[in-house]
Amino acid sequence: MQVYLVGGAVRDHLLGHPYHEKDYVVVGATPEQLLAEGFQPVGKDFPVFLHPETKDEYALARTERKSGYGYHGFEFYTDINVTLEEDLIRRDLTINAMAMDDSGKIYDPYGGQKDLADRVLRHVSEAFVEDPLRVLRIARFAARYQHQGFSIAEETLVLMKQLAESGELNALTPERVWKETTRALMEQDADVYFEVLRSCGALKVLFPELDALYGIPQRPEYHPEIDCGIHTMMSLQQACRQNYSLDVRFAVLVHDLGKALTPVEELPRHIMHEERGIKPVNELCERLRVPTHTKQLALAVCKEHLKCHQAFNLKPGTLWRLLQRLDVLRRPERVEAFVQACECDSRGRLGLENRAYPQAQYVLDAMQVVRSIKAQDLPPEIQGPDIGEMLIERRIAALAELKEQHSAIL
């Protein structure tokens, strides 16, 4: 029985990157042998075991054969005679098809070390096209390693296009698409993920609402980059640059979906695009089963982002109602996330990436003002429904005072 560290841990070890997850392949063993040594079986489709102490995953060496449709359409074969090379050839990329034994010796039958040196993401074999999930994985790896100069091999991109055109992507479960997408969104260059999907035709299959933004013009005096798709990616770059949360990044990604629905005769203006965007944001979130809290912020940013840009011009009562809709009293963190997303939208424009966005601090100051006014501060004679009415009056009055203070500064 031989045990090898495989996959991402070996890749990141050679790149000098820290890694936490360790996966192992066991060659020349049976399930009974691992069970006898205290390993816990966890695999549903093929024999995978957890180490009794470290809880790392140990999988018996296996081969696989396409037998159906989609991500789960495979038959797996494990036997003590399956070799390490046979196990590694079923993997997606050469840089993920390497193994290391406990002495540190690297086993690299498919040229992974050369592709690491050349900064190339290349498929291992033609079996690449049997698994549609690999399109998302390669796009995610492209985003992860963009800052190190990695690019996708042309022949691999051809296979990704074949997968996108085959209809196999439709077999991916919403959970798998969302999982890969969330991991990609948290990369330093998340926009690369979506650009790669677009380049191979997968974006229009999995994210048609986003794909529809490309080629839609905007007014150049507000958007020097003009194209709505480019603006969305530039806005996402801003969210990555600030290391904002997943919820903020997703909200930025979908904030302008309504612009794809602007009637042609109205272009390049996009009147009412906020309201038009509610339907596609809802549809995208429902299709991918996006978590409720993520969806709620995305809808709020889609519908209200122009009001944040116009914050200094809003009447105190209008600003109060905006904060109310953002659930300012119970969820101040949502107001903060909303402001962050709006700031990314403002700066996601060609030549305006570093411009000031004082509206952010103004809205955050307004949030603190309304939250500081509480029922216990009211006169004791105020009771019942009068409490709510007076709280609103005082909060709007406080916002009016804040507006005057900012006007004096400006």
Short mmCIF file of C-alpha atoms in Angstrom, two decimals:
data_model
loop_
_atom_site.label_atom_id
_atom_site.label_comp_id
_atom_site.label_asym_id
_atom_site.label_seq_id
_atom_site.Cartn_x
_atom_site.Cartn_y
_atom_site.Cartn_z
CA MET A 1 0.00 0.00 0.00
CA GLN A 2 1.41 3.38 -1.04
CA VAL A 3 0.00 6.75 0.04
CA TYR A 4 0.47 9.97 -1.93
CA LEU A 5 -0.50 13.58 -1.30
CA VAL A 6 -2.30 14.75 -4.44
CA GLY A 7 -4.05 17.66 -6.11
CA GLY A 8 -4.13 21.23 -4.88
CA ALA A 9 -1.84 20.65 -1.91
CA VAL A 10 0.99 19.49 -4.20
CA ARG A 11 0.34 22.36 -6.61
CA ASP A 12 0.41 24.97 -3.87
CA HIS A 13 3.45 23.36 -2.24
CA LEU A 14 5.37 23.79 -5.49
CA LEU A 15 4.08 27.36 -5.89
CA GLY A 16 5.11 28.19 -2.33
CA HIS A 17 1.52 28.95 -1.34
CA PRO A 18 0.06 28.02 2.05
CA TYR A 19 -2.52 25.23 1.96
CA HIS A 20 -4.77 23.68 4.56
CA GLU A 21 -6.74 20.93 2.85
CA LYS A 22 -4.83 17.73 2.17
CA ASP A 23 -6.15 14.96 -0.05
CA TYR A 24 -4.43 11.59 -0.37
CA VAL A 25 -4.61 8.73 -2.86
CA VAL A 26 -4.01 5.20 -1.65
CA VAL A 27 -2.60 2.76 -4.22
CA GLY A 28 -2.64 -1.01 -3.77
CA ALA A 29 -5.15 -1.19 -0.92
CA THR A 30 -8.68 -2.40 -0.34
CA PRO A 31 -11.50 -0.78 1.64
CA GLU A 32 -11.21 -3.54 4.20
CA GLN A 33 -7.57 -2.67 4.86
CA LEU A 34 -8.39 0.98 5.56
CA LEU A 35 -11.33 0.06 7.76
CA ALA A 36 -9.09 -2.27 9.74
CA GLU A 37 -6.74 0.66 10.39
CA GLY A 38 -9.55 2.81 11.80
CA PHE A 39 -10.37 4.94 8.75
CA GLN A 40 -13.97 6.20 8.56
CA PRO A 41 -15.80 5.69 5.24
CA VAL A 42 -17.49 8.84 3.86
CA GLY A 43 -17.60 8.40 0.09
CA LYS A 44 -20.99 7.94 -1.55
CA ASP A 45 -19.93 7.25 -5.14
CA PHE A 46 -16.47 5.75 -4.55
CA PRO A 47 -14.33 4.70 -1.56
CA VAL A 48 -13.18 7.77 0.38
CA PHE A 49 -12.10 7.58 4.01
CA LEU A 50 -11.22 10.01 6.79
CA HIS A 51 -7.98 9.48 8.66
CA PRO A 52 -8.79 8.52 12.28
CA GLU A 53 -6.64 11.35 13.68
CA THR A 54 -6.10 14.12 11.12
CA LYS A 55 -9.52 13.71 9.39
CA ASP A 56 -7.79 14.25 6.04
CA GLU A 57 -9.42 12.50 3.06
CA TYR A 58 -7.89 9.30 1.71
CA ALA A 59 -9.35 7.96 -1.55
CA LEU A 60 -8.54 4.62 -3.12
CA ALA A 61 -6.93 4.98 -6.52
CA ARG A 62 -9.64 4.77 -9.15
CA THR A 63 -10.48 5.11 -12.79
CA GLU A 64 -13.73 6.55 -14.13
CA ARG A 65 -15.88 6.17 -17.21
CA LYS A 66 -18.58 8.49 -18.53
CA SER A 67 -21.89 6.66 -18.30
CA GLY A 68 -24.53 9.37 -18.16
CA TYR A 69 -25.27 13.08 -18.34
CA GLY A 70 -23.75 15.87 -16.32
CA TYR A 71 -21.52 16.08 -13.29
CA HIS A 72 -22.72 12.81 -11.71
CA GLY A 73 -22.80 10.73 -14.89
CA PHE A 74 -19.75 8.57 -14.13
CA GLU A 75 -18.95 5.01 -13.17
CA PHE A 76 -15.93 4.52 -10.93
CA TYR A 77 -13.65 1.52 -10.68
CA THR A 78 -11.32 0.85 -7.76
CA ASP A 79 -8.94 -2.07 -7.45
CA ILE A 80 -5.56 -2.78 -5.90
CA ASN A 81 -4.14 -2.87 -9.45
CA VAL A 82 -5.17 0.69 -10.36
CA THR A 83 -1.93 2.67 -10.71
CA LEU A 84 -1.12 6.21 -9.57
CA GLU A 85 -0.82 7.30 -13.22
CA GLU A 86 -4.28 5.92 -14.00
CA ASP A 87 -5.73 7.82 -11.04
CA LEU A 88 -4.03 11.09 -11.93
CA ILE A 89 -5.05 11.09 -15.61
CA ARG A 90 -8.74 11.57 -14.67
CA ARG A 91 -7.99 14.95 -13.08
CA ASP A 92 -8.78 18.29 -14.72
CA LEU A 93 -5.48 20.18 -15.08
CA THR A 94 -1.88 19.06 -15.33
CA ILE A 95 -1.00 21.28 -12.37
CA ASN A 96 -3.56 19.33 -10.32
CA ALA A 97 -2.39 15.92 -11.59
CA MET A 98 0.76 15.61 -9.51
CA ALA A 99 1.47 13.55 -6.41
CA MET A 100 4.05 13.59 -3.63
CA ASP A 101 5.11 10.74 -1.36
CA ASP A 102 6.06 11.07 2.29
CA SER A 103 9.72 11.61 1.37
CA GLY A 104 8.86 14.67 -0.73
CA LYS A 105 9.38 13.01 -4.11
CA ILE A 106 7.14 14.46 -6.83
CA TYR A 107 5.35 12.22 -9.31
CA ASP A 108 4.43 14.19 -12.41
CA PRO A 109 3.44 11.97 -15.35
CA TYR A 110 1.58 14.68 -17.29
CA GLY A 111 3.86 17.72 -17.22
CA GLY A 112 2.34 19.68 -14.35
CA GLN A 113 5.66 21.14 -13.18
CA LYS A 114 6.45 22.51 -16.63
CA ASP A 115 3.00 24.09 -16.88
CA LEU A 116 3.48 25.62 -13.43
CA ALA A 117 6.75 27.13 -14.62
CA ASP A 118 5.16 28.31 -17.86
CA ARG A 119 2.07 29.62 -16.01
CA VAL A 120 -0.34 27.58 -18.13
CA LEU A 121 -3.68 26.02 -17.18
CA ARG A 122 -3.85 22.94 -19.41
CA HIS A 123 -6.18 19.92 -19.38
CA VAL A 124 -4.70 16.49 -18.68
CA SER A 125 -6.62 14.46 -21.28
CA GLU A 126 -9.51 14.58 -23.73
CA ALA A 127 -11.68 13.20 -20.91
CA PHE A 128 -11.81 16.82 -19.74
CA VAL A 129 -15.01 17.28 -21.77
CA GLU A 130 -16.82 14.59 -19.79
CA ASP A 131 -17.27 16.78 -16.72
CA PRO A 132 -19.08 20.13 -17.19
CA LEU A 133 -18.06 21.35 -13.73
CA ARG A 134 -14.52 21.72 -15.06
CA VAL A 135 -15.53 24.79 -17.06
CA LEU A 136 -16.29 26.59 -13.79
CA ARG A 137 -13.22 25.20 -12.05
CA ILE A 138 -10.85 26.36 -14.79
CA ALA A 139 -12.45 29.80 -14.79
CA ARG A 140 -12.00 29.94 -11.02
CA PHE A 141 -8.36 28.88 -11.25
CA ALA A 142 -7.83 31.57 -13.89
CA ALA A 143 -9.18 34.14 -11.43
CA ARG A 144 -7.09 32.77 -8.56
CA TYR A 145 -3.81 32.80 -10.47
CA GLN A 146 -4.36 35.87 -12.63
CA HIS A 147 -1.97 37.94 -10.51
CA GLN A 148 0.76 35.36 -11.14
CA GLY A 149 0.40 35.54 -14.89
CA PHE A 150 -1.39 32.25 -15.55
CA SER A 151 -3.39 31.84 -18.74
CA ILE A 152 -5.57 29.07 -20.18
CA ALA A 153 -4.04 26.94 -22.93
CA GLU A 154 -5.78 27.51 -26.26
CA GLU A 155 -6.54 23.81 -26.68
CA THR A 156 -8.15 23.76 -23.23
CA LEU A 157 -10.29 26.78 -24.06
CA VAL A 158 -11.47 24.92 -27.18
CA LEU A 159 -12.67 22.03 -25.00
CA MET A 160 -14.39 24.46 -22.65
CA LYS A 161 -16.25 25.91 -25.64
CA GLN A 162 -17.29 22.40 -26.66
CA LEU A 163 -18.70 21.80 -23.20
CA ALA A 164 -20.58 25.10 -23.24
CA GLU A 165 -22.13 24.25 -26.60
CA SER A 166 -22.96 20.64 -25.72
CA GLY A 167 -25.76 21.37 -23.27
CA GLU A 168 -23.89 19.58 -20.48
CA LEU A 169 -23.69 22.76 -18.40
CA ASN A 170 -27.45 22.57 -17.93
CA ALA A 171 -26.94 19.37 -15.94
CA LEU A 172 -24.98 21.18 -13.23
CA THR A 173 -26.95 21.54 -10.02
CA PRO A 174 -27.63 25.06 -8.71
CA GLU A 175 -25.65 24.20 -5.58
CA ARG A 176 -22.51 23.33 -7.56
CA VAL A 177 -22.73 26.45 -9.73
CA TRP A 178 -23.27 28.66 -6.69
CA LYS A 179 -20.44 27.01 -4.74
CA GLU A 180 -17.91 27.50 -7.53
CA THR A 181 -19.14 31.04 -8.12
CA THR A 182 -18.88 32.07 -4.48
CA ARG A 183 -15.35 30.72 -4.32
CA ALA A 184 -14.49 32.65 -7.48
CA LEU A 185 -16.12 35.84 -6.19
CA MET A 186 -13.79 35.79 -3.19
CA GLU A 187 -10.67 35.66 -5.35
CA GLN A 188 -8.49 38.71 -5.80
CA ASP A 189 -9.43 38.94 -9.49
CA ALA A 190 -13.01 37.67 -9.40
CA ASP A 191 -13.88 39.45 -12.65
CA VAL A 192 -11.59 37.05 -14.53
CA TYR A 193 -13.93 34.17 -13.65
CA PHE A 194 -16.82 35.79 -15.48
CA GLU A 195 -14.66 36.95 -18.38
CA VAL A 196 -13.41 33.40 -18.91
CA LEU A 197 -16.95 32.04 -18.79
CA ARG A 198 -17.94 34.61 -21.37
CA SER A 199 -14.98 33.81 -23.63
CA CYS A 200 -15.99 30.14 -23.84
CA GLY A 201 -19.75 30.74 -24.13
CA ALA A 202 -20.63 29.49 -20.66
CA LEU A 203 -21.75 32.87 -19.31
CA LYS A 204 -24.79 33.01 -21.59
CA VAL A 205 -25.75 29.50 -20.45
CA LEU A 206 -25.30 29.90 -16.69
CA PHE A 207 -25.62 33.67 -16.23
CA PRO A 208 -27.68 34.92 -19.19
CA GLU A 209 -28.76 38.05 -17.26
CA LEU A 210 -25.12 39.05 -16.88
CA ASP A 211 -24.12 38.08 -20.41
CA ALA A 212 -26.91 40.30 -21.76
CA LEU A 213 -25.17 43.42 -20.39
CA TYR A 214 -22.30 43.21 -22.86
CA GLY A 215 -22.77 45.46 -25.86
CA ILE A 216 -25.34 47.66 -24.10
CA PRO A 217 -24.15 51.31 -24.24
CA GLN A 218 -24.32 53.93 -21.50
CA ARG A 219 -23.94 57.70 -21.56
CA PRO A 220 -20.19 58.39 -21.88
CA GLU A 221 -20.31 61.48 -19.65
CA TYR A 222 -21.21 59.20 -16.74
CA HIS A 223 -19.63 55.98 -18.01
CA PRO A 224 -16.49 56.60 -20.07
CA GLU A 225 -16.14 52.81 -20.44
CA ILE A 226 -19.59 52.90 -22.17
CA ASP A 227 -20.30 49.13 -22.20
CA CYS A 228 -22.54 47.90 -19.34
CA GLY A 229 -20.73 44.57 -19.09
CA ILE A 230 -17.35 46.27 -18.79
CA HIS A 231 -18.74 48.62 -16.13
CA THR A 232 -20.01 45.64 -14.12
CA MET A 233 -16.60 43.97 -14.20
CA MET A 234 -14.85 47.21 -13.27
CA SER A 235 -17.22 47.62 -10.33
CA LEU A 236 -16.49 44.05 -9.23
CA GLN A 237 -12.77 44.84 -9.44
CA GLN A 238 -13.38 47.65 -6.96
CA ALA A 239 -15.10 45.27 -4.53
CA CYS A 240 -12.16 42.88 -4.78
CA ARG A 241 -9.68 45.71 -4.34
CA GLN A 242 -11.38 46.67 -1.06
CA ASN A 243 -11.66 43.02 0.02
CA TYR A 244 -15.39 43.37 0.59
CA SER A 245 -17.63 40.51 1.65
CA LEU A 246 -19.23 37.94 -0.61
CA ASP A 247 -22.62 39.63 -0.22
CA VAL A 248 -21.21 42.96 -1.37
CA ARG A 249 -19.39 41.40 -4.31
CA PHE A 250 -22.50 39.59 -5.48
CA ALA A 251 -24.64 42.73 -5.09
CA VAL A 252 -22.13 44.65 -7.20
CA LEU A 253 -22.20 41.89 -9.82
CA VAL A 254 -25.97 42.15 -10.32
CA HIS A 255 -26.67 45.81 -9.51
CA ASP A 256 -27.21 46.87 -13.15
CA LEU A 257 -28.98 43.84 -14.65
CA GLY A 258 -31.93 46.08 -15.49
CA LYS A 259 -29.88 47.94 -18.09
CA ALA A 260 -30.08 44.93 -20.39
CA LEU A 261 -33.85 45.47 -20.46
CA THR A 262 -33.78 49.14 -21.48
CA PRO A 263 -35.81 49.68 -24.68
CA VAL A 264 -33.50 50.28 -27.63
CA GLU A 265 -35.09 53.62 -28.42
CA GLU A 266 -34.09 54.94 -24.97
CA LEU A 267 -30.39 54.03 -25.22
CA PRO A 268 -27.87 55.10 -24.08
CA ARG A 269 -30.05 56.41 -21.24
CA HIS A 270 -31.31 53.89 -18.70
CA ILE A 271 -34.33 55.44 -17.05
CA MET A 272 -35.99 53.08 -14.55
CA HIS A 273 -33.23 50.49 -14.85
CA GLU A 274 -33.29 50.01 -11.08
CA GLU A 275 -36.90 48.84 -11.13
CA ARG A 276 -36.35 46.78 -14.29
CA GLY A 277 -33.47 45.02 -12.57
CA ILE A 278 -35.58 43.52 -9.79
CA LYS A 279 -36.98 40.73 -11.99
CA PRO A 280 -33.66 39.45 -13.40
CA VAL A 281 -31.97 39.65 -9.98
CA ASN A 282 -34.81 37.63 -8.50
CA GLU A 283 -34.68 35.10 -11.32
CA LEU A 284 -30.92 34.66 -11.04
CA CYS A 285 -31.09 34.26 -7.26
CA GLU A 286 -33.94 31.77 -7.44
CA ARG A 287 -32.24 29.71 -10.13
CA LEU A 288 -28.96 29.45 -8.21
CA ARG A 289 -30.68 29.20 -4.82
CA VAL A 290 -28.75 32.16 -3.50
CA PRO A 291 -28.98 32.50 0.31
CA THR A 292 -31.69 34.88 1.51
CA HIS A 293 -29.37 37.43 3.14
CA THR A 294 -27.24 37.62 -0.01
CA LYS A 295 -30.31 38.04 -2.19
CA GLN A 296 -31.79 40.76 0.04
CA LEU A 297 -28.70 42.94 -0.20
CA ALA A 298 -28.50 42.37 -3.97
CA LEU A 299 -32.10 43.49 -4.42
CA ALA A 300 -31.58 46.54 -2.21
CA VAL A 301 -28.50 47.64 -4.14
CA CYS A 302 -30.22 47.02 -7.48
CA LYS A 303 -33.26 49.08 -6.51
CA GLU A 304 -31.69 51.85 -4.43
CA HIS A 305 -28.13 52.50 -5.64
CA LEU A 306 -28.97 55.74 -7.44
CA LYS A 307 -30.41 57.13 -4.20
CA CYS A 308 -27.08 56.56 -2.52
CA HIS A 309 -25.32 58.43 -5.33
CA GLN A 310 -27.86 61.26 -4.87
CA ALA A 311 -27.71 61.18 -1.06
CA PHE A 312 -26.75 64.85 -0.62
CA ASN A 313 -29.79 65.92 -2.62
CA LEU A 314 -32.31 63.71 -0.86
CA LYS A 315 -34.84 65.32 1.43
CA PRO A 316 -34.47 64.26 5.07
CA GLY A 317 -37.73 62.32 4.90
CA THR A 318 -36.63 60.52 1.73
CA LEU A 319 -33.31 59.60 3.30
CA TRP A 320 -35.11 58.28 6.38
CA ARG A 321 -37.37 56.07 4.26
CA LEU A 322 -34.35 54.74 2.37
CA LEU A 323 -32.69 53.81 5.66
CA GLN A 324 -35.92 52.23 6.82
CA ARG A 325 -36.07 50.03 3.73
CA LEU A 326 -32.50 48.96 4.45
CA ASP A 327 -33.63 47.91 7.97
CA VAL A 328 -31.31 50.42 9.61
CA LEU A 329 -32.56 49.86 13.18
CA ARG A 330 -32.16 46.09 13.17
CA ARG A 331 -29.42 45.54 10.58
CA PRO A 332 -26.91 48.39 10.48
CA GLU A 333 -24.47 45.99 8.83
CA ARG A 334 -26.76 45.90 5.80
CA VAL A 335 -26.56 49.68 5.46
CA GLU A 336 -22.77 49.47 5.60
CA ALA A 337 -22.72 46.74 2.94
CA PHE A 338 -25.15 48.74 0.79
CA VAL A 339 -22.89 51.79 0.92
CA GLN A 340 -19.84 49.71 0.03
CA ALA A 341 -21.58 48.27 -3.03
CA CYS A 342 -22.72 51.72 -4.18
CA GLU A 343 -19.20 53.05 -3.80
CA CYS A 344 -17.92 50.24 -6.05
CA ASP A 345 -20.54 51.18 -8.65
CA SER A 346 -19.42 54.82 -8.52
CA ARG A 347 -15.74 53.94 -8.96
CA GLY A 348 -16.19 51.13 -11.48
CA ARG A 349 -15.77 53.53 -14.39
CA LEU A 350 -12.90 54.19 -16.75
CA GLY A 351 -10.60 56.86 -15.32
CA LEU A 352 -12.74 57.32 -12.19
CA GLU A 353 -11.47 54.35 -10.19
CA ASN A 354 -10.00 56.52 -7.43
CA ARG A 355 -12.49 59.36 -7.27
CA ALA A 356 -13.89 60.47 -3.92
CA TYR A 357 -17.27 59.16 -2.82
CA PRO A 358 -18.31 61.36 0.13
CA GLN A 359 -21.86 60.04 -0.10
CA ALA A 360 -20.65 56.90 1.69
CA GLN A 361 -19.72 58.71 4.90
CA TYR A 362 -22.83 60.87 4.70
CA VAL A 363 -25.15 57.85 4.59
CA LEU A 364 -23.21 56.16 7.39
CA ASP A 365 -23.46 59.35 9.47
CA ALA A 366 -27.20 59.39 8.79
CA MET A 367 -27.41 55.80 9.98
CA GLN A 368 -25.73 56.69 13.27
CA VAL A 369 -27.97 59.71 13.72
CA VAL A 370 -31.24 57.79 13.40
CA ARG A 371 -29.99 54.91 15.52
CA SER A 372 -29.01 57.28 18.31
CA ILE A 373 -32.61 58.46 18.79
CA LYS A 374 -34.42 55.93 20.98
CA ALA A 375 -37.80 55.60 22.66
CA GLN A 376 -36.37 55.92 26.18
CA ASP A 377 -35.20 59.43 25.32
CA LEU A 378 -38.74 60.67 24.67
CA PRO A 379 -40.79 62.57 27.29
CA PRO A 380 -42.62 60.14 29.61
CA GLU A 381 -46.02 61.54 28.68
CA ILE A 382 -45.58 60.24 25.12
CA GLN A 383 -47.33 56.87 25.00
CA GLY A 384 -48.77 54.30 22.57
CA PRO A 385 -48.78 55.10 18.85
CA ASP A 386 -47.44 58.57 19.61
CA ILE A 387 -44.06 57.02 20.43
CA GLY A 388 -43.52 55.79 16.89
CA GLU A 389 -44.68 59.03 15.34
CA MET A 390 -42.43 61.18 17.53
CA LEU A 391 -39.44 58.91 16.89
CA ILE A 392 -39.92 59.40 13.16
CA GLU A 393 -40.31 63.17 13.58
CA ARG A 394 -37.14 63.42 15.65
CA ARG A 395 -35.14 61.23 13.31
CA ILE A 396 -36.17 63.23 10.26
CA ALA A 397 -35.39 66.45 12.13
CA ALA A 398 -31.96 65.09 13.03
CA LEU A 399 -31.36 64.19 9.40
CA ALA A 400 -32.34 67.71 8.40
CA GLU A 401 -29.73 69.07 10.81
CA LEU A 402 -27.15 66.66 9.42
CA LYS A 403 -27.96 67.82 5.89
CA GLU A 404 -27.43 71.46 6.91
CA GLN A 405 -24.08 70.61 8.49
CA HIS A 406 -22.89 68.85 5.35
CA SER A 407 -24.18 71.67 3.13
CA ALA A 408 -22.18 74.15 5.18
CA ILE A 409 -19.02 72.04 4.74
CA LEU A 410 -19.56 71.55 1.03
#
